Short mmCIF file of C-alpha atoms and ligand atoms in Angstrom, two decimals:
data_model
loop_
_atom_site.label_atom_id
_atom_site.label_comp_id
_atom_site.label_asym_id
_atom_site.label_seq_id
_atom_site.Cartn_x
_atom_site.Cartn_y
_atom_site.Cartn_z
CA MET A 1 0.00 0.00 0.00
CA PRO A 2 1.45 3.44 -0.92
CA MET A 3 2.44 5.66 2.03
CA PRO A 4 -0.19 8.34 2.71
CA THR A 5 1.02 11.85 1.85
CA PRO A 6 1.70 14.33 4.71
CA ALA A 7 -1.38 16.28 3.55
CA ALA A 8 -3.55 13.13 3.81
CA VAL A 9 -2.18 12.40 7.31
CA ARG A 10 -2.85 16.03 8.36
CA SER A 11 -6.49 15.78 7.15
CA LYS A 12 -6.94 12.60 9.14
CA ILE A 13 -5.54 14.27 12.27
CA ARG A 14 -7.73 17.33 11.75
CA ARG A 15 -10.84 15.13 11.44
CA SER A 16 -9.89 13.37 14.66
CA TYR A 17 -9.63 16.70 16.55
CA ASP A 18 -12.87 17.89 14.95
CA ASP A 19 -14.55 14.73 16.27
CA ARG A 20 -12.98 15.07 19.73
CA PRO A 21 -11.74 18.59 20.43
CA TYR A 22 -8.94 18.90 22.98
CA PRO A 23 -8.82 19.35 25.91
CA ALA A 24 -12.65 19.45 26.21
CA ALA A 25 -15.70 21.23 24.86
CA ASP A 26 -17.11 22.64 28.11
CA GLU A 27 -16.60 25.53 30.52
CA SER A 28 -13.88 23.69 32.46
CA VAL A 29 -11.43 24.85 29.75
CA LEU A 30 -11.92 28.48 30.83
CA THR A 31 -10.75 28.01 34.40
CA ASN A 32 -8.72 24.80 34.42
CA PRO A 33 -5.02 25.50 33.74
CA GLY A 34 -5.08 22.10 31.95
CA CYS A 35 -2.26 22.72 29.56
CA LYS A 36 1.06 22.59 31.38
CA ILE A 37 3.37 24.94 29.52
CA ALA A 38 6.65 25.78 31.27
CA PRO A 39 6.36 28.71 33.75
CA LEU A 40 6.75 32.17 32.27
CA GLU A 41 9.31 33.06 35.00
CA TRP A 42 11.61 30.36 33.63
CA ILE A 43 11.01 31.47 30.04
CA ASP A 44 11.70 35.07 31.05
CA ALA A 45 14.93 34.20 32.93
CA LEU A 46 16.33 32.32 29.94
CA SER A 47 15.25 34.60 27.14
CA ARG A 48 15.49 38.10 28.65
CA PRO A 49 18.13 37.87 31.37
CA GLY A 50 19.56 41.28 30.71
CA ARG A 51 16.39 43.28 30.71
CA GLU A 52 13.76 44.28 33.19
CA SER A 53 11.01 41.71 33.13
CA VAL A 54 9.23 42.76 29.98
CA GLN A 55 5.93 41.01 29.50
CA PRO A 56 5.50 39.72 25.96
CA ARG A 57 3.46 42.13 23.88
CA ARG A 58 2.29 39.79 21.12
CA ILE A 59 1.70 36.11 21.86
CA LEU A 60 0.93 33.34 19.39
CA VAL A 61 -0.60 30.10 20.65
CA ALA A 62 0.12 27.57 17.91
CA GLY A 63 -2.28 24.62 18.00
CA CYS A 64 -4.60 26.05 20.65
CA GLY A 65 -7.31 23.35 20.66
CA THR A 66 -10.40 24.57 22.52
CA GLY A 67 -8.46 27.43 24.10
CA SER A 68 -7.12 26.30 27.50
CA GLU A 69 -3.53 27.42 26.74
CA ALA A 70 -4.64 30.81 25.38
CA PHE A 71 -7.00 31.43 28.33
CA SER A 72 -4.29 30.63 30.84
CA LEU A 73 -1.79 32.93 29.04
CA ARG A 74 -4.39 35.72 28.99
CA ARG A 75 -4.71 35.41 32.78
CA ARG A 76 -0.92 35.56 33.20
CA VAL A 77 -0.25 38.34 30.67
CA PRO A 78 -3.43 40.44 30.55
CA SER A 79 -1.79 43.21 28.53
CA ALA A 80 -0.61 41.08 25.59
CA GLY A 81 -2.32 40.77 22.23
CA ILE A 82 -3.00 37.05 21.80
CA VAL A 83 -3.59 35.20 18.53
CA ALA A 84 -4.53 31.53 18.90
CA VAL A 85 -4.50 29.19 15.91
CA ASP A 86 -5.75 25.68 15.25
CA PHE A 87 -6.59 23.82 12.05
CA SER A 88 -9.66 22.18 13.58
CA PRO A 89 -12.65 24.47 12.82
CA ARG A 90 -14.73 22.80 15.54
CA SER A 91 -12.04 23.41 18.19
CA ILE A 92 -11.85 27.08 17.20
CA SER A 93 -15.62 27.53 17.26
CA ILE A 94 -15.74 26.04 20.79
CA ALA A 95 -12.88 28.35 21.89
CA LEU A 96 -14.75 31.37 20.45
CA ARG A 97 -17.96 30.37 22.20
CA LEU A 98 -16.14 29.92 25.53
CA ALA A 99 -14.29 33.25 25.15
CA GLN A 100 -17.65 35.02 24.75
CA ARG A 101 -18.60 33.85 28.25
CA ALA A 102 -15.63 35.52 29.98
CA PRO A 103 -15.21 39.26 29.25
CA GLU A 104 -11.41 39.20 29.81
CA MET A 105 -11.03 36.48 27.12
CA ARG A 106 -12.96 38.27 24.38
CA GLY A 107 -9.89 40.05 23.01
CA ILE A 108 -8.15 36.79 22.04
CA ARG A 109 -8.14 36.39 18.27
CA PHE A 110 -8.95 32.76 17.42
CA VAL A 111 -8.05 31.74 13.84
CA VAL A 112 -8.48 28.54 11.82
CA ALA A 113 -5.14 27.89 10.09
CA ASP A 114 -2.76 25.04 9.36
CA LEU A 115 0.65 25.54 10.99
CA ALA A 116 2.29 23.72 8.07
CA SER A 117 0.73 26.01 5.44
CA PRO A 118 3.08 28.33 3.51
CA ARG A 119 0.40 31.02 3.97
CA LEU A 120 0.52 30.88 7.77
CA ALA A 121 2.43 34.16 8.30
CA ALA A 122 0.17 35.98 5.81
CA THR A 123 -2.92 34.72 7.66
CA ILE A 124 -1.89 35.50 11.24
CA GLY A 125 0.82 38.15 10.86
CA ARG A 126 4.41 38.23 12.13
CA GLY A 127 6.22 40.00 14.96
CA PHE A 128 5.27 37.71 17.86
CA ASP A 129 7.68 38.05 20.78
CA PHE A 130 6.44 34.86 22.40
CA ILE A 131 5.12 31.72 20.71
CA SER A 132 3.77 28.81 22.69
CA CYS A 133 3.27 25.45 20.98
CA HIS A 134 2.42 22.77 23.52
CA GLY A 135 1.46 19.20 22.63
CA VAL A 136 1.11 19.89 18.91
CA LEU A 137 4.25 19.20 16.83
CA SER A 138 4.35 15.55 17.93
CA TYR A 139 1.22 15.16 15.78
CA VAL A 140 2.36 17.09 12.71
CA PRO A 141 3.71 14.86 9.89
CA GLU A 142 6.42 17.33 8.79
CA PRO A 143 7.29 19.24 11.98
CA GLU A 144 10.17 21.08 10.23
CA ARG A 145 7.69 22.90 7.99
CA ALA A 146 5.43 23.97 10.85
CA LEU A 147 8.34 25.01 13.07
CA GLY A 148 9.95 26.93 10.17
CA ASN A 149 6.68 28.84 9.73
CA LEU A 150 6.57 29.63 13.46
CA ALA A 151 10.21 30.79 13.45
CA ARG A 152 9.33 33.25 10.66
CA CYS A 153 6.52 34.70 12.80
CA LEU A 154 8.93 35.36 15.72
CA THR A 155 10.61 38.73 16.37
CA PRO A 156 14.44 38.57 16.12
CA ASP A 157 14.79 38.40 19.94
CA GLY A 158 11.50 36.58 20.61
CA ALA A 159 11.23 33.22 22.38
CA LEU A 160 9.47 30.08 21.22
CA TYR A 161 8.34 27.48 23.73
CA LEU A 162 7.79 23.95 22.47
CA GLY A 163 6.18 21.08 24.42
CA VAL A 164 6.78 17.80 22.56
CA ASN A 165 6.88 14.06 23.26
CA GLY A 166 10.18 12.42 24.16
CA SER A 167 11.50 8.98 23.27
CA THR A 168 10.23 7.47 26.54
CA HIS A 169 6.68 8.81 26.18
CA PRO A 170 4.19 6.19 27.44
CA SER A 171 2.50 6.06 24.01
CA VAL A 172 5.58 4.26 22.59
CA GLY A 173 4.94 1.09 24.60
CA TRP A 174 1.18 1.45 24.90
CA ARG A 175 0.64 1.69 21.13
CA GLN A 176 2.74 -1.42 20.65
CA ALA A 177 0.81 -3.26 23.37
CA LEU A 178 -2.59 -2.19 21.98
CA SER A 179 -1.59 -3.31 18.45
CA GLY A 180 -0.78 -6.71 19.98
CA PHE A 181 -4.45 -6.89 21.11
CA GLY A 182 -5.55 -6.22 17.53
CA ILE A 183 -6.54 -2.58 18.25
CA ASP A 184 -6.08 -0.10 15.36
CA VAL A 185 -4.00 2.62 17.07
CA GLU A 186 -4.52 5.06 14.20
CA ASN A 187 -8.28 5.23 14.67
CA PHE A 188 -9.73 5.73 18.14
CA ARG A 189 -12.96 3.85 18.86
CA ASP A 190 -14.18 4.17 22.42
CA THR A 191 -15.52 0.63 22.96
CA ARG A 192 -16.08 -1.38 26.10
CA ARG A 193 -13.41 -3.87 24.93
CA LEU A 194 -10.85 -1.08 24.52
CA ARG A 195 -11.53 0.25 28.03
CA GLU A 196 -11.12 -3.26 29.44
CA ILE A 197 -7.78 -3.73 27.67
CA LEU A 198 -6.68 -0.30 28.96
CA ARG A 199 -7.67 -1.35 32.50
CA ALA A 200 -5.51 -4.47 32.15
CA CYS A 201 -2.58 -2.38 30.86
CA ASP A 202 -3.10 0.07 33.77
CA ALA A 203 -2.95 -2.78 36.27
CA ILE A 204 0.27 -4.10 34.70
CA SER A 205 1.93 -0.67 34.43
CA PHE A 206 0.87 1.12 37.58
CA HIS A 207 -0.24 -1.66 39.99
CA ASP A 208 -2.25 0.32 42.52
CA SER A 209 -0.56 3.68 42.01
CA GLN A 210 -2.22 6.79 40.63
CA SER A 211 -1.80 6.91 36.81
CA ARG A 212 -4.83 5.58 34.96
CA LEU A 213 -5.16 5.68 31.19
CA SER A 214 -8.34 3.60 31.25
CA THR A 215 -10.25 6.44 32.96
CA GLU A 216 -8.93 9.23 30.69
CA SER A 217 -11.43 11.12 28.55
CA ALA A 218 -11.98 10.11 24.95
CA ALA A 219 -10.43 13.46 23.83
CA HIS A 220 -7.27 12.75 25.79
CA LEU A 221 -6.87 9.18 24.53
CA ALA A 222 -7.69 10.10 20.93
CA GLY A 223 -5.03 12.84 21.02
CA ASP A 224 -2.25 11.40 23.19
CA LEU A 225 -2.36 7.68 22.48
CA PHE A 226 -4.16 7.11 19.20
CA GLY A 227 -3.69 8.90 15.90
CA ALA A 228 -2.18 8.74 12.44
CA CYS A 229 1.17 10.18 13.51
CA ILE A 230 2.96 10.54 16.84
CA HIS A 231 6.58 11.69 16.96
CA ASN A 232 8.14 10.46 20.21
CA LEU A 233 11.64 11.81 19.63
CA PRO A 234 14.84 12.15 21.63
CA LEU A 235 16.11 15.65 22.26
CA THR A 236 18.77 15.36 19.51
CA GLU A 237 16.01 14.82 16.91
CA TRP A 238 13.92 17.79 18.08
CA LEU A 239 17.09 19.88 18.01
CA ARG A 240 17.69 18.81 14.41
CA VAL A 241 14.12 19.84 13.52
CA ALA A 242 14.69 23.18 15.26
CA ARG A 243 18.02 23.76 13.47
CA VAL A 244 16.30 23.28 10.10
CA ALA A 245 13.81 25.93 11.24
CA GLY A 246 16.67 28.29 12.22
CA LEU A 247 16.16 28.02 15.99
CA SER A 248 18.68 27.47 18.80
CA LEU A 249 17.98 25.83 22.14
CA CYS A 250 18.21 28.04 25.27
CA GLY A 251 17.17 25.42 27.79
CA SER A 252 14.90 22.54 28.71
CA TYR A 253 12.49 22.75 31.62
CA SER A 254 12.33 18.96 31.70
CA CYS A 255 16.01 18.82 32.53
CA GLY A 256 18.11 20.06 35.45
CA HIS A 257 16.94 17.62 38.12
CA SER A 258 20.50 16.35 38.47
CA LEU A 259 21.93 19.81 39.21
CA GLY A 260 21.21 19.66 42.97
CA PRO A 261 23.08 16.35 43.45
CA LEU A 262 25.92 17.56 41.18
CA CYS A 263 26.33 20.78 43.22
CA ARG A 264 26.17 19.00 46.56
CA ARG A 265 28.88 16.56 45.43
CA SER A 266 31.02 19.40 43.96
CA LEU A 267 30.97 17.73 40.55
CA THR A 268 29.78 20.58 38.32
CA ARG A 269 33.36 21.40 37.27
CA VAL A 270 33.40 18.15 35.27
CA LEU A 271 30.72 19.64 33.00
CA MET A 272 32.63 22.80 32.07
CA PRO A 273 32.61 24.45 29.53
CA ARG A 274 29.22 23.09 28.44
CA SER A 275 26.47 25.63 27.85
CA ARG A 276 23.09 25.11 29.52
CA ALA A 277 21.79 23.65 26.25
CA GLU A 278 24.73 21.23 26.04
CA PHE A 279 24.11 20.19 29.65
CA CYS A 280 20.50 19.37 28.69
CA GLU A 281 21.77 17.18 25.85
CA LEU A 282 24.05 15.33 28.27
CA GLU A 283 21.25 14.76 30.78
CA GLU A 284 18.94 13.51 28.03
CA MET A 285 21.59 10.93 26.96
CA LEU A 286 21.59 9.53 30.49
CA ILE A 287 17.91 9.93 31.44
CA PRO A 288 15.82 10.37 28.27
CA ALA A 289 12.69 12.47 28.86
CA SER A 290 9.12 11.31 28.20
CA PHE A 291 8.10 14.90 27.43
CA HIS A 292 10.29 17.88 26.53
CA ARG A 293 9.55 21.49 27.50
CA LEU A 294 12.01 23.41 25.34
CA LEU A 295 12.79 27.06 24.84
CA PHE A 296 14.26 28.33 21.56
CA MET A 297 15.39 31.63 20.13
CA ARG A 298 16.55 32.62 16.68
CA LYS A 299 19.90 33.84 18.02
CA PRO A 300 21.99 31.18 19.78
CA PRO A 301 22.47 32.21 23.43
CA ALA A 302 26.03 33.38 24.19
CA ASN A 303 27.99 30.85 26.26
CA PRO A 304 30.50 32.60 28.54
CA PRO A 305 34.18 31.73 27.95
CA TRP A 306 34.53 29.24 30.80
CA ASP A 307 37.94 28.11 29.55
CA ASP A 308 39.45 31.59 29.66
CA VAL A 309 39.14 33.31 33.05
CA ASP A 310 40.69 36.54 31.79
CA ALA A 311 38.03 36.85 29.05
CA LEU A 312 35.33 35.78 31.53
CA LEU A 313 36.20 38.70 33.82
CA ALA A 314 35.00 41.13 31.13
CA TRP A 315 31.44 39.65 31.26
CA CYS A 316 28.74 41.25 33.42
CA PRO A 317 26.83 38.99 35.84
CA ILE A 318 23.14 39.63 36.35
CA ARG A 319 20.83 37.89 38.81
CA THR A 320 17.75 36.47 37.15
CA ARG A 321 14.31 36.72 38.75
CA LEU A 322 13.82 32.98 38.68
CA HIS A 323 15.05 32.38 42.22
CA HIS A 324 14.26 33.91 45.55
CA THR A 325 17.74 34.10 47.00
CA ALA A 326 17.94 35.25 50.60
CA LEU A 327 21.51 36.54 50.77
CA PRO A 328 23.17 36.75 54.20
CA LEU A 329 24.11 40.16 55.62
CA ARG A 330 27.64 41.23 54.74
CA GLY A 331 30.17 39.28 56.81
CA ARG A 332 33.65 40.14 57.99
CA SER A 333 35.72 37.30 56.58
CA TRP A 334 35.77 37.04 52.77
CA HIS A 335 36.48 33.31 52.82
CA ALA A 336 33.93 32.34 55.50
CA LEU A 337 31.25 29.99 54.17
CA ARG A 338 27.73 31.39 54.29
CA PRO A 339 24.50 29.38 53.92
CA VAL A 340 22.38 30.37 50.91
CA ARG A 341 19.08 28.95 49.72
CA TYR A 342 18.10 29.23 46.06
CA ARG A 343 14.37 28.70 45.96
CA SER A 344 12.53 28.82 42.71
CA THR A 345 8.77 28.70 42.63
CA ALA A 346 8.86 28.09 38.90
CA PRO A 347 10.85 24.86 38.64
CA GLY A 348 9.80 24.04 42.21
CA THR A 349 13.38 23.55 43.27
CA ARG A 350 15.17 24.41 46.47
CA ILE A 351 18.91 24.14 46.61
CA ASP A 352 20.84 24.83 49.81
CA LEU A 353 24.51 25.62 49.38
CA ARG A 354 27.31 27.12 51.45
CA ILE A 355 29.12 29.80 49.51
CA PRO A 356 32.10 31.98 50.46
CA GLU A 357 31.40 35.59 51.45
CA TRP A 358 33.17 36.87 48.30
CA GLU A 359 30.65 34.92 46.17
CA ALA A 360 27.73 36.33 48.17
CA GLU A 361 29.17 39.78 47.44
CA ILE A 362 29.37 39.03 43.69
CA LEU A 363 25.70 38.03 43.85
CA ARG A 364 24.76 41.23 45.70
CA GLU A 365 26.47 43.29 43.00
CA SER A 366 25.19 41.29 40.00
CA ASP A 367 22.84 43.75 38.32
CA GLY A 368 24.25 43.49 34.79
CA SER A 369 25.87 46.94 34.86
CA ARG A 370 29.36 45.94 36.05
CA SER A 371 31.89 43.44 34.78
CA LEU A 372 33.18 40.70 37.05
CA ARG A 373 36.54 42.48 36.96
CA ASP A 374 34.94 45.67 38.36
CA ILE A 375 33.06 43.77 41.07
CA LEU A 376 36.15 41.80 42.11
CA GLY A 377 38.16 45.04 42.20
CA LYS A 378 36.19 45.94 45.36
CA ILE A 379 36.79 42.58 47.05
CA PRO A 380 40.22 42.79 48.74
CA VAL A 381 41.19 39.10 48.69
CA THR A 382 42.77 36.87 46.10
CA ILE A 383 40.32 34.34 44.75
CA PRO A 384 41.90 31.37 42.98
CA ALA A 385 40.80 31.52 39.32
CA PRO A 386 39.66 27.85 39.10
CA LEU A 387 37.47 28.30 42.20
CA LEU A 388 35.98 31.55 40.88
CA ARG A 389 34.92 30.11 37.52
CA GLU A 390 33.63 26.92 39.16
CA GLN A 391 31.39 28.85 41.56
CA LEU A 392 30.14 31.12 38.76
CA TYR A 393 29.48 28.12 36.55
CA ILE A 394 27.20 26.60 39.22
CA LEU A 395 25.23 29.87 39.47
CA TYR A 396 24.94 29.97 35.66
CA LEU A 397 23.73 26.36 35.32
CA LEU A 398 21.16 26.91 38.07
CA ILE A 399 19.99 30.07 36.23
CA VAL A 400 20.64 32.08 39.42
CA ILE A 401 22.71 34.43 37.26
CA ASP A 402 23.30 35.04 33.62
CA LEU A 403 26.41 36.60 32.16
CA LEU A 404 26.15 39.36 29.59
CA PRO A 405 28.96 39.61 27.06
CA PRO A 406 31.06 42.78 27.08
CA THR A 407 29.70 45.38 24.68
CA PRO A 408 32.15 45.84 21.82
CA VAL A 409 34.00 49.18 21.81
CA THR A 410 32.86 51.11 18.76
CA ASP A 411 35.14 53.46 16.79
CA ARG A 412 34.13 57.05 16.97
C1 LIG B 1 -3.20 17.80 21.95
S1 LIG B 1 -3.96 19.25 21.32
C2 LIG B 1 -3.14 20.51 22.25
C3 LIG B 1 -3.98 21.75 22.43
C4 LIG B 1 -3.34 22.84 23.31
N1 LIG B 1 -2.05 23.24 22.79
C5 LIG B 1 -3.21 22.37 24.74
O1 LIG B 1 -2.12 21.96 25.15
O2 LIG B 1 -4.24 22.42 25.44
C6 LIG B 1 -3.24 19.44 19.72
C7 LIG B 1 -3.91 20.50 18.89
O3 LIG B 1 -3.07 20.77 17.76
C8 LIG B 1 -3.89 20.97 16.63
N2 LIG B 1 -3.08 20.71 15.43
C9 LIG B 1 -2.45 19.56 15.08
N3 LIG B 1 -1.82 19.72 13.90
C10 LIG B 1 -2.03 21.02 13.52
C11 LIG B 1 -1.65 21.78 12.39
N4 LIG B 1 -0.91 21.24 11.40
N5 LIG B 1 -2.05 23.06 12.32
C12 LIG B 1 -2.82 23.61 13.31
N6 LIG B 1 -3.23 22.93 14.39
C13 LIG B 1 -2.83 21.64 14.49
C14 LIG B 1 -5.03 19.98 16.82
O4 LIG B 1 -6.18 20.34 16.07
C15 LIG B 1 -5.25 20.05 18.33
O5 LIG B 1 -6.25 20.98 18.67
#
């Protein structure tokens, strides 16, 4: 049998979402955060470290379904102009109907459009400084085309958030298992037999613990488990797709869980001079994700020169707003170790470290306006260069600080 064309697969997927709009067709979509995009604080810290927290002005929600993602962004960024796009006309008409019921949602522009269409930018416009595309590209036959279109709609320093399935997504094994029971995994049919098989698979997979696919809604199963195309890809593959689209990785919200143990065991120096993005690639090799929450920009983020301390001293540290860091009051001894807690509400992490007073002072002075050399000039002790870069590297990986490159001296 000839392979179906990408256009034929897309039509099949669109029909499936028209039959069962996602996440639901009722009022719950208006209030339920449902869609779990990465926190805006994390996105902000990675994409705009050097600037005051500037709320995005124009937001595109790519593949918005019945509107949950757009409604939750409207609540978080009330001042932004939001355009929300989906190729399922039924999903868009439900989103429009729901938006009419909540006055603050009426300004969202809902549009029927195919993300893979060459006319996308002409239909929705360009100049978006934030694009959110959660749980969509895994179901697009040629994700490069759709992502290329999105990249063209982004401002030069805008950020694009992508939520996509990883290589260990449960659907990999579940689709195989269901096929073994003679179930057609490309076409969802909500039968009593299917639910019984799902209950058996639940019992095998989760024993008595919480996760239950057999009780999921038809919309959820039709979208996440069944369907004509599901890309469950490792990070390297999504990065290849992004490169084709002209996008560079800034960070992965699904990664970083190993940073606490690495810091506590003083092992971060082994990772130098990897950028944050390269660290994510390393972590993915060792513990592949089931779902990736990735942040991209058109310009590759600058990685400080970790191998060259002299060059590093010209960079300007700036504390991000991702962490609440309670810094100790100034102490007397520059080498005394002081307890510091980095607590981030966004990634839900809390890391307790003991840092020397000179490092606490660097943190106090890290507002992006002074180079490390200037800050250290006011600290009257000699700090061994390897120790300095190691401590700064930890702060950089944890996104406690960013480092801004020196501005080039221009000829008059
Ligand atoms: C799993 S839902 C996710 C909805 C929403 N992003 C959320 O997380 O709540 C995927 C959505 O992507 C839409 N979609 C899939 N392929 C698309 C394409 N090529 N163009 C536009 N929308 C698409 C589907 O119609 C569906 O509404």
